[in-house]
Structure formats: C-alpha cells, structure tokens
Coordinates of C-alpha atoms in Angstrom, one line a residue:
M6 CA 52.4 99.6 278.3
S7 CA 51.4 96.3 276.5
F8 CA 52.2 92.8 277.8
R9 CA 52.8 89.6 275.8
S10 CA 50.7 87.5 278.2
P11 CA 48.5 87.9 281.4
H12 CA 51.4 86.1 283.3
Q13 CA 53.8 89.0 282.3
A14 CA 51.2 91.5 283.4
R15 CA 50.8 89.9 286.8
S16 CA 54.6 89.6 287.2
Y17 CA 55.0 93.3 286.4
K18 CA 52.4 94.2 289.0
S19 CA 53.9 92.1 291.7
R20 CA 57.4 93.7 291.0
I21 CA 56.2 97.3 290.7
V22 CA 52.8 97.8 292.1
A23 CA 52.9 95.6 295.2
P24 CA 56.0 97.1 296.8
L25 CA 54.4 100.5 296.4
S26 CA 51.2 99.5 298.3
V27 CA 52.5 100.3 301.8
A28 CA 54.0 103.6 300.8
T29 CA 51.0 104.4 298.7
T30 CA 48.7 104.1 301.7
A31 CA 50.7 106.6 303.6
L32 CA 51.0 109.0 300.6
F33 CA 47.3 108.8 300.0
W34 CA 46.8 110.3 303.5
F35 CA 49.3 113.1 302.8
Y36 CA 49.0 113.9 299.0
G37 CA 45.7 112.4 297.9
P38 CA 44.8 109.9 295.2
T39 CA 45.3 112.2 292.3
A40 CA 48.9 113.0 292.9
I41 CA 49.7 109.3 293.4
A42 CA 48.0 108.2 290.2
Q43 CA 49.9 110.9 288.3
G44 CA 53.2 109.7 289.7
V45 CA 52.5 106.1 288.6
L46 CA 51.6 107.3 285.1
E47 CA 54.8 109.3 284.8
F48 CA 56.8 106.2 285.8
Q49 CA 55.1 104.1 283.2
T50 CA 55.8 106.8 280.5
A51 CA 59.5 106.8 281.3
Q52 CA 59.7 103.1 281.0
N53 CA 58.0 103.2 277.6
S54 CA 60.3 106.0 276.5
E55 CA 63.5 104.0 277.5
T56 CA 62.3 101.0 275.5
E57 CA 61.6 103.1 272.4
V58 CA 65.1 104.8 272.6
T59 CA 66.8 101.4 272.8
A60 CA 64.8 100.1 269.7
Q61 CA 65.8 103.3 267.8
N62 CA 69.5 102.8 268.5
K63 CA 69.7 99.3 267.0
L64 CA 68.9 98.6 263.3
F65 CA 68.8 95.1 261.9
V66 CA 69.9 94.1 258.3
N67 CA 69.3 90.8 256.6
P68 CA 70.3 90.4 253.0
N69 CA 68.2 87.4 252.5
Q70 CA 64.9 88.2 254.3
G71 CA 65.1 92.0 254.8
N72 CA 63.3 94.6 252.7
D73 CA 64.4 98.2 252.3
S74 CA 60.9 99.4 251.2
S75 CA 58.7 97.8 253.8
G76 CA 61.2 97.2 256.5
N77 CA 61.7 99.6 259.4
G78 CA 65.1 98.2 260.7
S79 CA 63.5 96.3 263.6
E80 CA 64.4 92.8 264.3
S81 CA 61.1 91.6 263.0
A82 CA 61.2 93.9 259.9
P83 CA 64.9 94.3 259.0
F84 CA 66.4 96.3 256.2
K85 CA 67.9 94.4 253.2
T86 CA 71.0 96.5 252.7
I87 CA 73.7 98.2 254.8
T88 CA 73.2 101.1 252.5
Q89 CA 69.7 101.7 253.7
A90 CA 70.6 101.1 257.3
L91 CA 73.4 103.7 257.2
R92 CA 71.0 106.2 255.7
Q93 CA 68.6 105.8 258.7
A94 CA 71.3 105.4 261.4
K95 CA 71.6 108.1 264.0
P96 CA 74.6 108.8 266.3
N97 CA 75.3 106.3 269.0
S98 CA 73.3 103.5 267.1
T99 CA 74.4 100.0 266.1
I100 CA 73.7 98.3 262.8
R101 CA 73.4 94.6 263.5
L102 CA 74.2 92.3 260.4
S103 CA 72.7 88.9 259.9
P104 CA 74.6 86.1 258.2
G105 CA 74.8 86.4 254.4
T106 CA 76.6 88.2 251.6
Y107 CA 76.3 92.0 251.3
S108 CA 77.2 92.9 247.7
A109 CA 76.0 94.8 244.6
E110 CA 73.9 91.8 243.7
T111 CA 71.9 92.2 247.0
G112 CA 71.5 95.9 246.4
E113 CA 74.5 97.5 248.1
S114 CA 75.9 100.8 246.8
F115 CA 79.6 100.9 247.1
P116 CA 81.6 102.4 248.6
L117 CA 79.7 102.2 251.9
M118 CA 80.2 105.4 253.8
L119 CA 80.3 104.8 257.6
K120 CA 78.9 107.4 259.9
P121 CA 80.4 109.0 263.0
Q122 CA 79.4 107.3 266.2
V123 CA 77.7 104.4 264.4
T124 CA 78.7 100.8 264.9
L125 CA 78.6 98.2 262.1
E126 CA 78.5 94.8 263.9
G127 CA 78.4 91.2 262.9
D128 CA 79.8 88.3 264.9
T129 CA 83.0 89.1 266.8
S130 CA 83.4 85.6 268.2
T131 CA 84.1 84.2 264.7
R132 CA 85.7 87.3 263.2
G133 CA 82.7 87.7 260.9
R134 CA 82.5 84.1 259.5
G135 CA 79.6 84.0 257.1
I136 CA 78.9 87.7 257.3
I137 CA 80.5 89.0 254.2
I138 CA 80.7 92.5 252.7
Q139 CA 81.9 92.0 249.2
G140 CA 82.7 94.7 246.5
G141 CA 83.9 98.2 246.1
G142 CA 83.3 101.4 244.1
V143 CA 85.1 104.6 243.0
Y144 CA 86.1 106.8 245.9
L145 CA 87.9 110.2 245.4
S146 CA 90.5 110.3 248.2
R147 CA 91.6 113.8 249.4
T148 CA 95.3 112.6 249.5
S149 CA 95.5 109.7 247.1
A150 CA 93.2 110.5 244.1
R151 CA 90.8 107.9 242.8
Q152 CA 90.6 104.6 244.6
N153 CA 88.4 101.5 244.5
V154 CA 87.1 101.1 248.1
G155 CA 84.6 98.9 249.9
L156 CA 84.0 100.8 253.0
V157 CA 85.1 104.4 253.9
A158 CA 85.8 105.2 257.6
A159 CA 84.2 107.8 259.7
D160 CA 85.6 109.5 262.9
G161 CA 84.3 107.7 266.0
A162 CA 82.8 104.8 264.0
T163 CA 83.2 101.1 264.9
L164 CA 83.5 98.1 262.6
S165 CA 83.5 94.6 264.2
G166 CA 82.8 91.0 263.4
V167 CA 82.6 91.2 259.6
T168 CA 84.5 89.6 256.7
L169 CA 85.5 92.2 254.1
T170 CA 86.7 91.6 250.6
N171 CA 87.1 93.8 247.6
D172 CA 88.3 91.6 244.7
N173 CA 88.6 94.5 242.1
T174 CA 92.1 94.6 240.8
S175 CA 93.1 97.6 242.8
G176 CA 90.5 97.1 245.5
Y177 CA 90.8 98.2 249.2
A178 CA 88.4 96.7 251.7
L179 CA 88.5 99.5 254.2
W180 CA 89.9 103.1 253.5
I181 CA 90.7 105.1 256.7
E182 CA 91.6 108.7 255.8
S183 CA 92.2 111.3 258.5
A184 CA 89.8 109.5 260.8
S185 CA 90.0 107.6 264.1
M186 CA 87.8 104.6 264.6
E187 CA 87.8 101.1 266.1
V188 CA 88.3 98.2 263.8
T189 CA 88.1 95.0 265.9
D190 CA 87.7 91.2 265.3
N191 CA 87.2 91.3 261.5
T192 CA 88.6 89.2 258.7
F193 CA 90.1 91.0 255.7
T194 CA 90.7 88.6 252.8
G195 CA 90.7 88.4 249.0
S196 CA 91.1 92.1 248.3
G197 CA 92.8 92.9 245.0
H198 CA 95.2 95.4 246.7
D199 CA 95.0 95.8 250.5
G200 CA 92.8 94.8 253.4
I201 CA 93.1 98.3 255.0
S202 CA 94.7 101.5 253.8
V203 CA 95.4 104.1 256.5
V204 CA 96.3 107.6 255.0
G205 CA 96.3 111.2 255.9
N206 CA 96.4 112.0 259.6
S207 CA 94.5 109.0 261.0
A208 CA 94.7 107.4 264.4
P209 CA 92.5 104.3 264.3
R210 CA 92.8 101.4 266.8
I211 CA 93.0 98.1 264.8
R212 CA 92.7 95.1 267.1
G213 CA 92.2 91.4 266.8
N214 CA 91.7 91.3 263.0
H215 CA 92.8 88.5 260.6
F216 CA 94.4 89.7 257.3
V217 CA 94.9 86.8 254.9
E218 CA 95.5 86.3 251.1
N219 CA 95.1 90.0 250.0
G220 CA 96.7 91.0 246.7
A221 CA 99.5 93.5 247.7
N222 CA 99.5 94.1 251.4
G223 CA 97.6 93.2 254.5
I224 CA 97.6 96.9 255.6
T225 CA 99.2 100.1 254.2
I226 CA 99.9 103.0 256.6
Y227 CA 100.9 106.3 254.9
G228 CA 100.8 110.1 255.5
T229 CA 101.3 111.1 259.1
S230 CA 99.0 108.5 260.5
R231 CA 99.6 107.0 263.9
P232 CA 97.3 103.9 264.2
Q233 CA 97.6 101.3 266.8
L234 CA 97.9 97.7 265.6
V235 CA 97.2 95.3 268.3
E236 CA 97.1 91.5 268.2
N237 CA 96.3 91.2 264.6
V238 CA 97.4 88.3 262.3
F239 CA 98.9 89.1 258.9
E240 CA 99.6 86.1 256.6
R241 CA 99.9 84.8 253.1
T242 CA 100.0 88.1 251.2
G243 CA 102.6 90.3 249.5
F244 CA 103.8 92.6 252.3
G245 CA 102.1 91.9 255.6
I246 CA 102.4 95.5 256.9
N247 CA 103.5 98.3 254.6
I248 CA 104.6 101.6 256.3
G249 CA 105.7 104.7 254.4
Q250 CA 105.9 108.5 254.2
K251 CA 105.9 109.9 257.7
A252 CA 103.7 107.4 259.4
E253 CA 104.3 106.5 263.1
P254 CA 102.2 103.5 263.9
I255 CA 102.6 101.4 267.1
L256 CA 102.6 97.6 266.4
T257 CA 102.0 95.5 269.5
G258 CA 101.5 91.8 269.8
N259 CA 100.8 91.1 266.1
Q260 CA 101.7 87.9 264.2
V261 CA 103.2 88.5 260.8
R262 CA 103.9 85.2 259.0
Q263 CA 104.2 83.5 255.6
N264 CA 104.1 86.7 253.6
R265 CA 106.5 87.7 250.9
D266 CA 108.0 90.2 253.3
G267 CA 106.7 90.7 256.9
V268 CA 107.0 94.4 257.8
V269 CA 108.3 96.8 255.1
I270 CA 109.2 100.3 256.2
H271 CA 110.3 103.1 253.8
G272 CA 110.1 106.9 253.4
F273 CA 110.6 108.7 256.7
A274 CA 108.4 106.4 258.7
R275 CA 109.1 105.8 262.4
P276 CA 107.1 102.8 263.6
V277 CA 107.3 101.3 267.0
L278 CA 107.4 97.4 267.2
R279 CA 106.9 95.6 270.5
N280 CA 106.1 92.0 271.3
N281 CA 105.4 91.0 267.8
Q282 CA 106.1 87.6 266.2
I283 CA 107.5 88.0 262.7
E284 CA 108.5 84.7 261.2
S285 CA 108.5 82.3 258.3
N286 CA 108.1 85.1 255.7
Q287 CA 109.5 84.1 252.3
D288 CA 112.1 86.9 252.0
N289 CA 112.6 89.3 255.0
G290 CA 111.0 89.6 258.4
V291 CA 111.5 93.4 258.8
V292 CA 112.9 95.6 256.0
A293 CA 113.9 99.3 256.4
V294 CA 114.6 101.5 253.4
G295 CA 115.7 105.1 252.8
N296 CA 115.3 107.4 255.7
S297 CA 113.0 105.1 257.7
R298 CA 113.9 104.0 261.2
P299 CA 111.8 101.5 263.1
D300 CA 112.1 101.5 266.9
M301 CA 112.4 97.8 267.7
G302 CA 113.6 98.2 271.3
T303 CA 115.8 100.3 273.5
S304 CA 117.5 99.7 276.8
G305 CA 114.7 101.4 278.6
N306 CA 111.9 99.8 276.6
P307 CA 113.1 96.4 275.2
G308 CA 111.4 95.3 272.0
G309 CA 110.3 91.8 273.0
N310 CA 109.8 90.9 269.3
V311 CA 110.5 87.4 268.0
V312 CA 111.9 87.6 264.5
R313 CA 113.0 84.2 263.1
N314 CA 113.0 81.7 260.3
N315 CA 112.5 84.2 257.5
G316 CA 113.9 83.3 254.1
Q317 CA 116.6 85.9 253.6
M318 CA 117.1 88.2 256.6
D319 CA 115.1 88.4 259.9
I320 CA 116.0 92.1 260.1
N321 CA 117.2 93.8 256.9
G322 CA 118.4 97.3 257.4
S323 CA 121.0 97.4 254.7
A324 CA 119.1 99.9 252.6
T325 CA 118.3 102.5 255.3
K326 CA 120.4 105.5 256.2
E327 CA 119.5 105.2 259.9
I328 CA 120.7 103.1 262.8
I329 CA 117.9 100.9 263.9
P330 CA 117.3 100.5 267.7
A331 CA 116.9 96.8 268.1
F332 CA 117.5 95.9 271.8
G333 CA 115.8 93.0 273.6
N334 CA 114.5 90.9 270.8
Q335 CA 114.7 87.2 269.9
V336 CA 116.8 87.4 266.7
A337 CA 119.9 85.6 265.6
S338 CA 122.8 88.0 265.1
D339 CA 123.8 86.2 261.8
R340 CA 120.3 86.9 260.4
T341 CA 120.5 90.6 260.4
S342 CA 122.1 93.2 258.1
G343 CA 122.7 96.9 258.3
R344 CA 123.3 99.1 261.2
L345 CA 121.5 97.7 264.2
D346 CA 121.9 98.9 267.8
L347 CA 121.5 95.5 269.4
N348 CA 123.2 96.6 272.7
G349 CA 120.7 99.4 273.6
T350 CA 123.3 102.1 273.4
L351 CA 121.5 104.4 270.9
N352 CA 119.4 107.3 272.0
P353 CA 116.2 106.6 270.1
N354 CA 115.2 110.3 270.1
L355 CA 118.1 111.3 268.0
S356 CA 118.3 110.7 264.3
A357 CA 121.5 108.9 263.4
P358 CA 123.5 110.9 260.8
V359 CA 124.8 109.1 257.8
A360 CA 128.6 108.7 258.0
T361 CA 130.3 110.0 255.0
A362 CA 133.9 110.0 253.9
P363 CA 135.6 113.4 253.4
P364 CA 135.5 114.7 249.8
R365 CA 138.4 113.8 247.6
P366 CA 139.1 113.8 243.9
L367 CA 137.6 110.8 242.0
P368 CA 140.3 108.4 240.7
L369 CA 140.9 108.0 237.0
P370 CA 139.6 104.6 235.8
A371 CA 142.3 102.0 235.2
A372 CA 142.7 100.6 231.7
T373 CA 141.2 97.3 232.9
P374 CA 139.4 98.0 236.1
A375 CA 138.8 95.1 238.5
P376 CA 135.2 95.4 239.7
T377 CA 134.3 94.9 243.3
P378 CA 131.2 92.8 243.8
P379 CA 128.5 95.0 245.3
P380 CA 127.0 94.1 248.7
T381 CA 123.8 92.0 248.3
P382 CA 121.0 94.4 248.3
A383 CA 117.7 94.0 250.2
S384 CA 115.2 92.1 248.0
F385 CA 111.9 93.9 247.3
P386 CA 109.7 91.8 245.1
S387 CA 106.5 93.3 243.9
P388 CA 103.7 91.7 245.8
T389 CA 101.2 92.8 243.1
A390 CA 102.2 90.0 240.7
A391 CA 102.8 86.4 241.2
T392 CA 105.1 85.9 238.3
P393 CA 107.3 88.4 236.5
Q394 CA 105.8 89.7 233.2
P395 CA 107.9 89.7 230.1
N396 CA 109.3 93.1 229.0
P397 CA 109.9 94.5 225.5
P398 CA 113.5 95.1 224.5
L399 CA 114.8 98.2 226.4
S400 CA 116.1 101.0 224.4
A401 CA 116.4 104.8 224.6
T402 CA 113.5 105.1 222.0
V403 CA 110.8 103.7 224.2
S404 CA 107.8 105.9 224.4
L405 CA 107.7 108.4 227.3
S406 CA 103.9 108.7 227.5
V407 CA 102.3 108.3 231.0
P408 CA 98.9 106.7 231.1
A409 CA 96.1 108.4 233.1
P410 CA 96.3 107.8 236.8
G411 CA 95.0 104.3 237.7
E412 CA 93.4 102.7 240.7
G413 CA 95.2 102.3 244.0
I414 CA 98.4 103.3 245.7
A415 CA 101.3 101.4 244.2
I416 CA 103.0 99.7 247.2
P417 CA 106.2 97.9 246.0
V418 CA 109.3 99.8 247.2
P419 CA 112.4 99.1 245.2
P420 CA 115.6 99.1 247.2
P421 CA 118.4 101.5 246.8
Q422 CA 120.9 100.0 244.4
T423 CA 124.7 99.8 244.7
G424 CA 126.8 100.0 241.6
T425 CA 130.0 98.1 240.9
A426 CA 132.8 100.6 241.1
P427 CA 136.5 100.4 240.3
A428 CA 138.5 99.9 243.5
P429 CA 139.7 103.3 244.7
R430 CA 143.3 103.9 245.1
T431 CA 142.9 104.8 248.8
P432 CA 139.9 103.0 250.2
A433 CA 138.3 104.5 253.2
P434 CA 137.4 102.0 256.0
A435 CA 133.7 101.7 256.8
P436 CA 133.0 103.3 260.2
A437 CA 132.3 100.8 263.0
I438 CA 128.9 101.0 264.8
G439 CA 130.0 99.4 268.0
N440 CA 127.4 96.7 268.3
R441 CA 129.7 93.7 267.6
S442 CA 132.7 92.7 265.6
G443 CA 132.1 93.2 261.9
D444 CA 129.0 95.4 262.3
T445 CA 129.9 98.3 260.1
L446 CA 128.3 100.9 258.0
P447 CA 128.1 99.6 254.4
N448 CA 129.1 101.9 251.6
L449 CA 125.6 102.5 250.2
L450 CA 124.6 104.6 247.3
P451 CA 120.8 105.2 247.8
V452 CA 119.4 105.6 244.3
P453 CA 117.3 107.5 243.8
N454 CA 117.6 110.1 246.4
A455 CA 116.3 113.5 247.3
T456 CA 119.8 114.7 246.4
P457 CA 120.4 113.2 243.0
P458 CA 123.6 111.1 242.8
L459 CA 123.8 111.8 239.1
G460 CA 123.9 115.2 237.2
N461 CA 125.6 118.5 237.6
G462 CA 123.0 120.4 239.6
G463 CA 120.8 123.3 238.8
A464 CA 118.5 125.9 240.3
G465 CA 116.2 123.7 242.2
V466 CA 116.0 121.0 239.5
P467 CA 119.2 118.9 238.8
V468 CA 120.3 118.9 235.2
V469 CA 121.8 115.6 234.1
G470 CA 124.9 116.0 232.0
V471 CA 126.6 113.2 230.0
P472 CA 130.4 113.7 230.2
S473 CA 132.3 113.6 227.0
G474 CA 135.8 112.3 226.3
G475 CA 139.0 114.5 226.0
A476 CA 140.3 115.9 222.8
G477 CA 143.7 116.1 221.2
N478 CA 146.8 114.8 223.1
G479 CA 145.6 115.9 226.5
P480 CA 144.3 113.4 229.2
P481 CA 140.7 112.3 229.0
S482 CA 138.2 114.1 231.2
P483 CA 137.6 112.6 234.6
P484 CA 134.7 110.1 234.7
S485 CA 131.3 111.2 236.0
H486 CA 130.3 110.4 239.5
A487 CA 128.0 107.7 238.1
A488 CA 130.7 106.1 235.9
A489 CA 133.1 106.0 238.8
L490 CA 130.5 104.1 240.8
G491 CA 130.0 101.6 238.0
L492 CA 126.4 102.8 237.2
R493 CA 125.5 102.2 233.5
Y494 CA 121.8 102.8 233.2
R495 CA 119.3 105.2 234.4
V496 CA 115.4 104.7 234.3
I497 CA 113.2 107.7 233.9
V498 CA 109.5 108.3 233.4
N499 CA 108.0 111.2 231.6
A500 CA 105.9 113.1 234.2
T501 CA 105.5 116.8 233.6
S502 CA 102.4 117.5 235.8
S503 CA 102.4 117.5 239.6
R504 CA 99.7 114.8 239.4
D505 CA 101.8 112.5 237.2
Q506 CA 104.8 113.2 239.5
A507 CA 102.9 112.3 242.6
R508 CA 101.8 109.1 240.9
V509 CA 105.4 108.1 240.2
R510 CA 106.4 108.8 243.8
R511 CA 103.6 106.5 245.0
V512 CA 105.4 103.7 243.0
V513 CA 109.0 104.8 243.8
S514 CA 108.9 107.0 247.0
D515 CA 112.3 108.5 246.4
A516 CA 111.9 109.4 242.7
F517 CA 112.9 112.9 241.9
R518 CA 112.6 115.5 239.0
T519 CA 115.4 116.2 236.6
Q520 CA 115.9 117.3 233.0
I521 CA 117.3 115.5 230.1
N522 CA 117.8 117.3 226.8
G523 CA 115.6 120.1 228.1
R524 CA 112.7 117.7 229.0
M525 CA 111.4 117.4 232.5
V526 CA 111.3 113.8 233.7
M527 CA 111.2 111.7 236.9
Q528 CA 114.2 109.6 237.6
V529 CA 113.4 106.4 239.4
G530 CA 116.7 104.7 239.5
A531 CA 120.3 104.4 238.3
F532 CA 121.7 100.8 238.1
A533 CA 124.9 98.9 237.3
T534 CA 123.3 95.7 235.9
Q535 CA 120.7 94.9 233.3
D536 CA 118.7 92.7 235.6
K537 CA 118.2 95.5 238.1
V538 CA 116.9 97.6 235.2
D539 CA 114.5 94.8 234.2
E540 CA 113.1 94.7 237.7
M541 CA 112.4 98.4 237.8
M542 CA 110.8 98.3 234.3
Q543 CA 108.6 95.5 235.4
L544 CA 107.6 97.4 238.6
L545 CA 106.6 100.4 236.5
Q546 CA 104.8 98.4 234.0
R547 CA 102.7 96.6 236.6
N548 CA 101.7 99.9 238.0
G549 CA 100.6 101.4 234.6
L550 CA 103.7 103.5 234.1
T551 CA 106.0 103.5 231.0
G552 CA 109.7 103.9 231.7
V553 CA 112.6 104.6 229.4
V554 CA 116.2 103.4 229.9
V555 CA 119.0 105.8 229.2
N556 CA 122.7 104.7 229.0
I557 CA 125.1 106.4 231.3
E558 CA 128.3 107.0 229.4

C-alpha cells in the first residue's frame, strides 16, 4: 500500500496496527509470528483490492481535457468522449461527465448506445446545466423504422444530471424501446421532434426532469409501454405529453403548462393521472380521442389533478368514445366537454360502450335542407409547425405517390370530424350520462374509424361506392350514409405496402384501408367543410405524405 505522505502512513499505523498490538502479543504466544504476519498481509491485500474495484467502477469523461488515446478513464486521465467510456464500461459502473458539450465536433459517435447496469451521470442538483449532450444519428427501431436519435436506452441503465438536445429536424434526444431504466433530474430541450420517445413494451421511471421547447412533444409514449412519469415539468412545446396506441403510463405530480396542448391521449391508451398540475396551455389541458380513456380519478382513488386556465377546454373529451373517470379534481364544470364521470359513479374497470340509436331508414333529403351546425370539434393543431404552410389547389388529380419513409414518428393526431347533416324527421335524443344537467352523449361520427363510415363493405376491405341518381320517372335513389351526414370530401393517401400503411397510421392513428376504382388506398378522413380538408392536407404534407381529395356525391 502506498501513502501520499509520512503523516498518512503514521495515521494508518495508529488506526490499524496499534489496536492490534495487545491482541498480537497474545496471538504470538498461541500461533507464532509467521501466522500473524500472514494475516496482516492478507488484510492489506483486501484493502488494496477494494480500492482497485472502486476505481474500475467509475470512469471519468472530459470533452475539453480528456484523451481517448492516452486516457484510462481515471479522474486524472479522463476519456474525451462518452463513446469511448461506454466501450470500456462494465456492469455496475458509473460514467461521470465533466462540464462541457459532448457532440460530433468533440468526437462523439451518435446514437450513443447506453449499456445495461451502467449509469451516465452529470450534475443532478442543476438538472445537467452546462453538461450538454448534443446531436443524433440514424437508429433502426424494431417498432418504428428509421429514426434520428441521440441516446438509445438499455435495460437497467441510469441517466441523470445531463442536458440533452437533438436539433435534427426529426430528432429525439432519448429513445427508450422495450427497456426499463431510470431517467432522473435531466433537462430535455431543443430537440427537433421529442425529448423522449417511449415505445414497444417499456417500463422506465422518468422522474424530476425538465422538458422545455422541444419541436413536437415533450415526451411520446406508444406501444404497450407502462412508464412512470413522476414530478417532471413539461412546458413551451407542441404537446406536453403525447400518449397513444395501447400505452398505460402513470402520471403523478407532473407540471404541464404553456404548451399548445397539455396531455393528448389517443388510440386505445389508458393512462392514469394523479396529482398533476395542467394549466395555462394554449388550447386544451387534457384531450382524449378515439378509443382512449384516461383515468383521472375514481371515488375510491380521487384524481387530485389541478386542471385550469387552459385556452379552450380544461378537459376535452368530446372526441372519445369512452366515458372518462374524472372524480376529485380541481376543474371548472363549464370548462369540460364530452362524457365525464365527475361524480365517481363509473366502474373504471369496465369499458363504457358507445350508445347508439336503433337502426332506422335514412331520410330523404329535403329540397332545401336546413343544415344543423356541428358541435365544436376538439382542436388538434400540429405541433410540428409554427405557422400553416400554403397548399396547392386541391383536386382529384393530385399525384398519389408516397415518398419514402422519413424520420420520426408523426405525432399530431387529427380529431374525429362531425359533418353537417340535414335535420332528421324524428331526431333521437342524446342519452344522458347522469353527471349533471346537460351532460349528454354528443352525436359524434368518428372519422376515420376501424369500421369505415363510408362505403358498402367488402370481404375484409371496405369498397367505397359512389351512389348514382335515379333514372326515369321513379324516385331518386336514397342518399349515401355520407351524404346524409353532410360529408362532402374524403382525403386518401396511396399506400399499397404494409410499410407505407404503417407510416400513414403513425400520422393518423385511425386511418384504414379501402379501395377506390380498384386501387388500394388509405382513407385518413371524411369532412363536411373545405377548411377541415385543408387542415388534413397540411398535416399530411408536413409529415412527408401526399394526399388526394375525392368529392363525395
């Protein structure tokens, strides 16, 4: 064992050797001097081994003073890049980052592949201020094709005290796919798409992070993932938290503020929200779409969420088919829409069926039908663009080509649209929900849907038929379902391969296959007004897809 000074050696002797002197005298009499010397040697060897193991389990990186060639990862001879440190790191080790920027310019090779049971650590007290990992590279995701990613998660890894940014157009700072890891006390800012994407079957714990000014979303949670989001801050981005497909995250104690929309839930997602503050978002606080059903509180487990001061609605459930449990929150009753169980009477384990009126013949259109204004739909602006982009004139002759798949998961989720329909002769009243006076089930037409609202069916793939008028002196043919509902336009995308179809569904989760004139296409919407068509075309254009508008006669 070596000592830095004679004083250290004397101190060591007084602590270790002196207390042994009395016992040593007795042991000399019993065992003899050889055995005693051997025991002291073994003790010193164990001490040295423990020191070496500790040194091996911690690697140091400094982008300004480190050197990957001559450095060994020690504090006095650090590596220059995280890339090199990850190559050398063994399980149960920690990579300690010095202040500075870690980028391609300093030698990093992106994406950085984290390793199981390895911790990447900066300064947790400041959430990584001044310790910046900046950049991204091509990563081939098992579930989401090609992406541009800064860091790729590993099962059992830990990421803490770092600032992460991937300013590529479709850049994600951290990609977590079918992995469980700890992500604590970091800052995610300035990424072109998202701070974090959680996909596949992942169950990370994401705690105490700051998501600010990312391009599309603070975080996206897809697949069957069940992450825990605890005490994070999401602000000044497109959607603060975007939850889709069959994900079931648990959101506890988060602050979601000053985004375009706070928490957007779609697909068949079933998130649980408890004790979050969701306020001052530009449009909606919480938005539920399609078959999604957030659990915002039950009589046995009140929500405790504070949802207030959002631009349009605090809780907007007008575009979901489900009843939303929302008991025990601070939310104004006149700032909600849709079917909300505010009294805690709903069994949250049961899916609420969609109430439908009994089938009846469609009425013939009047000569001059008086349109009924549709209910105000949920607003779903695309967070990927600050200002709308101009579109070319829409016509049925627009090219149907689909570009090659691009970077990133397309996050904006357009709402189901409602058409303007002639007033039926015998209107059916909307069924009451029972929460409060006037809280009823709106007559929604989710478009698109897994069961297409347009077309005359087919074997597995719906075939769209355009009705024709009557001939001779007989009465005209009854209007199609679409025409009766006031729908005038459908928007389709040419997508014949499963890859292209999956890409379309990443942009519009409820898009479905259909045939028009013998051609297989994906229908992404049917609309009553031109402005809604324009919104959908802009959404497709921003995500590298080319749509075509077909008139519904």
